[in-house]
Short mmCIF file of C-alpha atoms and ligand atoms in Angstrom, two decimals:
data_model
loop_
_atom_site.label_atom_id
_atom_site.label_comp_id
_atom_site.label_asym_id
_atom_site.label_seq_id
_atom_site.Cartn_x
_atom_site.Cartn_y
_atom_site.Cartn_z
CA MET A 25 18.23 32.62 -15.66
CA LYS A 26 14.97 32.04 -13.76
CA ILE A 27 14.85 33.99 -10.52
CA GLY A 28 12.93 33.22 -7.33
CA LEU A 29 12.28 36.46 -5.40
CA ILE A 30 11.73 36.62 -1.61
CA GLY A 31 9.61 39.71 -0.73
CA ALA A 32 7.22 42.01 -2.43
CA GLY A 33 8.20 45.45 -1.35
CA ALA A 34 9.93 48.45 -2.98
CA ILE A 35 13.09 46.64 -4.19
CA ALA A 36 10.94 43.63 -5.48
CA HIS A 37 8.64 45.81 -7.37
CA PHE A 38 11.66 47.50 -8.97
CA LEU A 39 13.06 44.19 -10.03
CA LEU A 40 9.68 42.99 -11.29
CA GLU A 41 9.22 46.13 -13.41
CA GLU A 42 12.73 46.10 -14.77
CA ILE A 43 13.12 42.35 -15.40
CA ASN A 44 9.57 41.10 -16.27
CA GLU A 45 7.82 44.17 -17.50
CA LYS A 46 10.69 46.04 -19.43
CA ARG A 47 12.61 42.83 -19.96
CA GLN A 48 16.25 42.11 -19.34
CA GLU A 49 18.09 39.69 -21.56
CA ASN A 50 18.42 36.16 -20.05
CA LEU A 51 16.58 37.11 -16.78
CA ARG A 52 13.15 36.36 -15.71
CA ILE A 53 11.44 36.35 -12.34
CA THR A 54 9.21 33.27 -12.27
CA SER A 55 8.58 32.65 -8.46
CA VAL A 56 7.93 35.07 -5.68
CA PHE A 57 7.84 33.97 -1.95
CA VAL A 58 5.37 36.11 0.05
CA ARG A 59 3.82 35.76 3.53
CA ASP A 60 0.39 36.85 2.51
CA ARG A 61 -0.80 35.50 -0.81
CA GLU A 62 -4.14 37.43 -0.82
CA LYS A 63 -2.27 40.76 -0.39
CA HIS A 64 0.01 40.20 -3.34
CA HIS A 65 -2.24 38.08 -5.64
CA LEU A 66 -2.18 40.74 -8.32
CA LEU A 67 1.58 40.05 -8.93
CA GLU A 68 0.58 36.88 -10.69
CA SER A 69 -1.49 38.53 -13.38
CA ASN A 70 0.65 41.73 -13.63
CA TYR A 71 4.03 40.06 -13.91
CA GLY A 72 3.29 36.44 -14.89
CA VAL A 73 4.98 35.13 -11.72
CA LYS A 74 3.73 32.23 -9.33
CA LEU A 75 3.31 33.13 -5.72
CA TYR A 76 4.46 30.79 -2.93
CA THR A 77 3.88 30.98 0.82
CA GLU A 78 5.78 27.68 1.60
CA ILE A 79 9.55 27.83 1.41
CA ASP A 80 10.24 24.48 0.17
CA ALA A 81 7.77 24.59 -2.69
CA PHE A 82 9.38 27.95 -3.63
CA LEU A 83 12.81 26.53 -3.60
CA ASP A 84 11.81 23.47 -5.60
CA SER A 85 9.97 25.62 -8.17
CA GLU A 86 11.86 25.88 -11.45
CA ILE A 87 14.34 28.60 -10.50
CA ASP A 88 18.11 28.95 -10.93
CA ILE A 89 18.76 31.56 -8.30
CA VAL A 90 17.05 33.12 -5.25
CA VAL A 91 17.08 36.92 -4.69
CA GLU A 92 16.28 38.04 -1.18
CA ALA A 93 14.67 41.46 -0.91
CA ALA A 94 12.70 41.12 2.31
CA ASN A 95 14.41 41.89 5.60
CA ILE A 96 17.01 40.71 8.11
CA GLU A 97 14.59 38.44 9.84
CA ALA A 98 13.77 36.61 6.57
CA VAL A 99 17.39 36.00 6.00
CA HIS A 100 17.71 34.25 9.40
CA THR A 101 14.64 32.13 8.84
CA LEU A 102 14.85 31.32 5.08
CA LEU A 103 18.48 31.61 3.88
CA PRO A 104 19.82 28.45 5.37
CA ALA A 105 17.22 26.45 3.57
CA ALA A 106 17.74 28.45 0.36
CA ILE A 107 21.45 28.13 0.08
CA ARG A 108 21.12 24.35 0.31
CA LYS A 109 19.22 24.25 -2.88
CA LYS A 110 20.13 27.41 -4.88
CA ASP A 111 22.75 30.29 -5.30
CA VAL A 112 21.44 33.26 -3.44
CA VAL A 113 21.71 37.09 -3.92
CA LEU A 114 21.22 38.73 -0.51
CA ILE A 115 20.39 42.35 -0.04
CA SER A 116 19.51 42.47 3.78
CA ILE A 117 23.13 42.07 4.37
CA GLY A 118 22.84 43.38 7.85
CA ALA A 119 21.74 39.89 8.84
CA LEU A 120 25.38 38.80 8.36
CA VAL A 121 26.53 40.66 11.43
CA ASP A 122 25.46 37.53 13.23
CA GLU A 123 28.76 35.54 12.91
CA GLU A 124 27.03 32.25 13.52
CA LEU A 125 24.61 32.85 10.64
CA LEU A 126 27.54 33.91 8.44
CA ALA A 127 29.56 30.84 9.34
CA GLU A 128 26.51 28.70 8.75
CA LEU A 129 25.79 30.09 5.31
CA ASN A 130 29.51 29.76 4.28
CA THR A 131 29.57 26.15 5.51
CA LEU A 132 26.39 25.23 3.57
CA ALA A 133 27.55 27.16 0.54
CA ASN A 134 30.71 24.95 0.60
CA GLU A 135 28.97 21.73 1.28
CA PHE A 136 26.29 22.21 -1.35
CA ASN A 137 28.54 24.06 -3.86
CA ARG A 138 26.50 27.25 -3.95
CA ARG A 139 27.32 30.95 -4.21
CA LEU A 140 26.13 33.65 -1.96
CA TYR A 141 26.26 37.14 -3.87
CA LEU A 142 26.30 40.30 -1.77
CA PRO A 143 25.59 43.27 -4.07
CA SER A 144 27.20 46.62 -3.24
CA GLY A 145 23.70 48.04 -2.35
CA ALA A 146 23.57 51.81 -1.93
CA ILE A 147 27.27 52.30 -1.80
CA GLY A 148 30.50 51.84 -3.89
CA GLY A 149 34.16 51.42 -3.47
CA LEU A 150 34.04 47.94 -2.22
CA ASP A 151 36.26 46.76 -5.17
CA LEU A 152 38.87 49.25 -4.07
CA LEU A 153 38.53 48.37 -0.44
CA GLN A 154 38.98 44.61 -1.05
CA ASN A 155 42.03 45.28 -3.13
CA ALA A 156 43.53 47.80 -0.66
CA HIS A 157 42.97 45.14 2.08
CA VAL A 158 44.18 42.09 0.21
CA LEU A 159 47.41 42.04 2.35
CA GLY A 160 45.42 43.15 5.49
CA THR A 161 46.86 46.64 5.47
CA VAL A 162 43.82 48.93 5.59
CA THR A 163 43.87 50.54 9.01
CA SER A 164 40.75 52.49 9.10
CA VAL A 165 37.30 52.62 7.44
CA SER A 166 34.52 55.06 8.42
CA LEU A 167 31.01 55.51 7.01
CA THR A 168 28.95 58.73 7.50
CA THR A 169 25.45 58.24 6.43
CA ARG A 170 22.92 61.20 6.17
CA LYS A 171 19.26 60.48 5.66
CA PRO A 172 16.25 62.66 5.61
CA ALA A 173 15.27 63.12 9.30
CA SER A 174 11.78 61.76 8.51
CA SER A 175 13.06 58.38 7.46
CA LEU A 176 15.14 57.94 10.73
CA ILE A 177 13.39 59.60 13.62
CA GLU A 178 9.87 60.37 14.83
CA GLU A 179 10.52 63.82 16.24
CA THR A 180 10.54 66.95 14.12
CA ILE A 181 14.04 68.69 14.15
CA GLU A 182 15.18 72.02 12.67
CA LYS A 183 18.94 71.25 12.44
CA GLU A 184 20.84 68.16 11.55
CA LYS A 185 21.42 65.72 14.47
CA VAL A 186 23.92 62.97 14.93
CA ILE A 187 21.67 60.12 16.05
CA PHE A 188 24.32 57.40 16.15
CA GLU A 189 28.07 57.04 16.53
CA GLY A 190 29.77 53.74 16.99
CA SER A 191 30.65 50.39 15.22
CA ALA A 192 28.88 48.73 12.30
CA THR A 193 27.90 46.01 14.69
CA GLU A 194 25.90 48.48 16.87
CA ALA A 195 24.69 50.59 13.90
CA ILE A 196 22.85 47.66 12.24
CA ARG A 197 21.46 46.50 15.57
CA ARG A 198 19.96 49.96 16.17
CA TYR A 199 19.00 50.74 12.55
CA PRO A 200 18.44 47.48 10.80
CA LYS A 201 16.54 49.09 7.91
CA ASN A 202 19.08 51.79 7.25
CA MET A 203 22.57 50.38 7.96
CA ASN A 204 22.98 47.37 5.66
CA VAL A 205 25.61 49.34 3.92
CA SER A 206 27.80 49.36 7.00
CA ILE A 207 27.85 45.58 7.08
CA VAL A 208 28.81 45.00 3.52
CA LEU A 209 31.52 47.70 3.97
CA ALA A 210 32.79 45.75 7.07
CA LEU A 211 32.64 42.39 5.27
CA ALA A 212 34.67 43.97 2.41
CA GLY A 213 37.15 45.51 4.83
CA ILE A 214 38.26 45.47 8.34
CA GLY A 215 35.34 43.85 10.19
CA PHE A 216 32.17 44.79 12.10
CA ASP A 217 33.67 46.13 15.28
CA GLU A 218 36.40 48.18 13.54
CA THR A 219 34.27 49.86 10.92
CA SER A 220 33.06 53.23 12.31
CA VAL A 221 29.76 54.51 11.64
CA THR A 222 28.12 57.93 12.07
CA LEU A 223 24.33 58.36 11.34
CA VAL A 224 22.98 61.87 10.79
CA ALA A 225 19.30 62.77 10.60
CA ASP A 226 19.09 65.78 8.37
CA PRO A 227 15.75 67.69 7.85
CA LYS A 228 17.13 69.59 5.02
CA ILE A 229 18.02 66.84 2.57
CA ASP A 230 15.87 64.53 0.33
CA LYS A 231 18.80 62.09 -0.60
CA ASN A 232 20.54 59.25 1.20
CA ILE A 233 24.02 60.33 1.46
CA HIS A 234 26.94 57.84 2.25
CA GLN A 235 30.42 59.12 2.73
CA ILE A 236 33.14 56.47 3.05
CA GLU A 237 36.74 57.21 4.15
CA MET A 238 39.50 54.64 4.13
CA THR A 239 43.14 54.73 4.95
CA GLY A 240 45.95 52.07 4.78
CA ASP A 241 49.16 51.24 3.22
CA PHE A 242 47.64 51.78 -0.23
CA GLY A 243 47.05 55.50 0.60
CA GLU A 244 43.61 57.17 1.23
CA ALA A 245 40.29 57.12 -0.46
CA THR A 246 36.99 58.99 -0.01
CA PHE A 247 33.69 58.29 -1.69
CA THR A 248 30.59 60.15 -1.46
CA ILE A 249 27.36 58.79 -2.89
CA LYS A 250 24.29 60.98 -2.97
CA ASN A 251 21.42 58.51 -3.63
CA ASN A 252 18.07 59.32 -4.86
CA PRO A 253 15.67 57.34 -2.89
CA LEU A 254 13.27 54.71 -4.25
CA PRO A 255 9.76 56.48 -4.15
CA ALA A 256 8.05 53.33 -2.85
CA ASN A 257 10.31 53.23 0.19
CA PRO A 258 12.41 56.45 0.71
CA LYS A 259 14.61 54.67 3.27
CA THR A 260 15.97 52.58 0.44
CA SER A 261 18.16 54.09 -2.26
CA TYR A 262 17.51 53.63 -6.01
CA LEU A 263 21.03 52.43 -6.41
CA ALA A 264 20.55 49.56 -3.89
CA ALA A 265 17.77 48.10 -6.14
CA MET A 266 19.90 48.71 -9.25
CA SER A 267 22.82 46.90 -7.68
CA ILE A 268 20.79 43.67 -7.50
CA LEU A 269 20.17 43.79 -11.15
CA GLY A 270 23.94 44.64 -11.74
CA THR A 271 24.87 41.67 -9.70
CA LEU A 272 22.48 39.34 -11.61
CA LYS A 273 23.81 40.59 -15.05
CA LYS A 274 27.48 39.97 -13.98
CA ILE A 275 26.83 36.29 -13.02
CA LYS A 276 26.93 35.17 -16.65
CA GLN A 277 29.41 37.77 -18.06
CA LYS A 278 32.74 36.52 -19.46
CA LEU A 279 34.43 39.98 -19.19
CA LEU A 280 34.63 40.85 -15.47
CA ILE A 281 35.57 44.38 -14.53
CA GLY A 282 36.95 45.14 -11.14
N1 NAI B 518 22.32 46.44 1.24
C1 NAI B 518 21.94 47.73 0.99
O1 NAI B 518 22.62 48.61 0.56
C2 NAI B 518 20.44 47.98 1.18
C3 NAI B 518 19.56 47.00 1.75
N2 NAI B 518 18.24 47.31 1.88
C4 NAI B 518 17.49 46.26 2.54
O2 NAI B 518 16.71 45.52 1.50
C5 NAI B 518 15.54 44.98 2.00
C6 NAI B 518 14.40 45.29 1.10
O3 NAI B 518 14.20 46.65 1.07
P1 NAI B 518 12.85 47.28 0.58
O4 NAI B 518 12.26 46.59 -0.61
O5 NAI B 518 13.03 48.81 0.39
O6 NAI B 518 11.86 47.01 1.78
P2 NAI B 518 10.24 47.06 1.83
O7 NAI B 518 9.99 47.21 3.29
O8 NAI B 518 9.66 47.91 0.90
O9 NAI B 518 9.95 45.56 1.39
C7 NAI B 518 10.28 44.35 2.12
C8 NAI B 518 9.17 43.29 1.78
O10 NAI B 518 9.57 42.04 2.32
C9 NAI B 518 8.44 41.44 2.80
N3 NAI B 518 8.84 40.38 3.78
C10 NAI B 518 9.32 40.64 5.11
N4 NAI B 518 9.56 39.39 5.62
C11 NAI B 518 9.33 38.59 4.72
C12 NAI B 518 9.34 37.16 4.81
N5 NAI B 518 9.80 36.47 5.85
N6 NAI B 518 8.99 36.42 3.62
C13 NAI B 518 8.64 37.07 2.55
N7 NAI B 518 8.51 38.38 2.47
C14 NAI B 518 8.89 39.16 3.53
C15 NAI B 518 7.61 42.59 3.41
O11 NAI B 518 6.29 42.19 3.55
C16 NAI B 518 7.80 43.56 2.37
O12 NAI B 518 6.88 43.48 1.27
C17 NAI B 518 15.44 45.56 3.42
O13 NAI B 518 15.90 44.65 4.36
C18 NAI B 518 16.27 46.75 3.34
O14 NAI B 518 16.77 47.08 4.69
C19 NAI B 518 17.74 48.46 1.54
C20 NAI B 518 18.51 49.49 1.03
C21 NAI B 518 19.85 49.36 0.84
O1 OAA B 519 19.50 52.51 0.78
C1 OAA B 519 20.30 53.10 1.45
O2 OAA B 519 20.74 54.25 1.31
C2 OAA B 519 21.04 52.39 2.65
C3 OAA B 519 20.17 51.50 3.48
O3 OAA B 519 18.93 51.76 3.58
C4 OAA B 519 20.78 50.35 4.14
O4 OAA B 519 21.99 50.23 3.94
O5 OAA B 519 20.08 49.66 4.79
#
């Protein structure tokens, strides 16, 4: 599969290293869409990719699938065009809190027979949640995220501090670079307004910790994920980057687990 990558940040570099440098069977990043060609020109010689700054030329390049690893704004501006022409893997999932955008992408995916893949990102348990809610009988889902204080707030604090409590809808609006996980959790489960989120800035940790609790007719489940951060962007967990690779590998698998 030839991949077109949108973005050239921490996750994009992870994918370029793992797929093009270390090599993954049947996967190759061939095109990268960037805003500033000069800034990223070394990617061409380092990873054998071609850079694009014009979205149509990027989408018309010889790629089978688009991987978005940029930001929420890029999803708004680029994804409707992308889904018309290619299947898309999307990691800035927070963009989908905009129900108009979500409906538009769904309609376009149907019309052009494309797929939109949403990796689990920095969390897990989405398979369980979807199964548990298949009859609409999950009654509560909550997420408590703790991140190093320095990646969330400017001020210096001595003790942990709850900096947000509310719905996933509000969480992603206030913390668009940190709460994508709340939106994929809401999509897999009971919705944006019903999924409760607590965000804690903790000066004593160096991991991104997500604790998920769910209850319903199935029973109860609790997951805790203590993520190592990506060194290139400590706000982002290593697992989030790996989950894109996991999603890409699954696309061609005949044996599907979960
Ligand atoms: N779903 C999940 O669990 C997670 C999602 N994320 C999200 O993944 C995305 C990427 O994360 P990182 O690589 O750590 O971020 P990053 O900040 O290191 O890199 C983002 C890159 O995208 C580029 N970019 C921004 N707008 C663009 C546009 N319109 N066109 C082309 N490039 C553009 C930036 O210049 C930057 O190089 C972010 O939106 C982040 O919030 C991060 C962690 C977990
Ligand atoms: O990487 C993480 O731990 C979670 C994150 O930033 C997000 O969901 O936006």
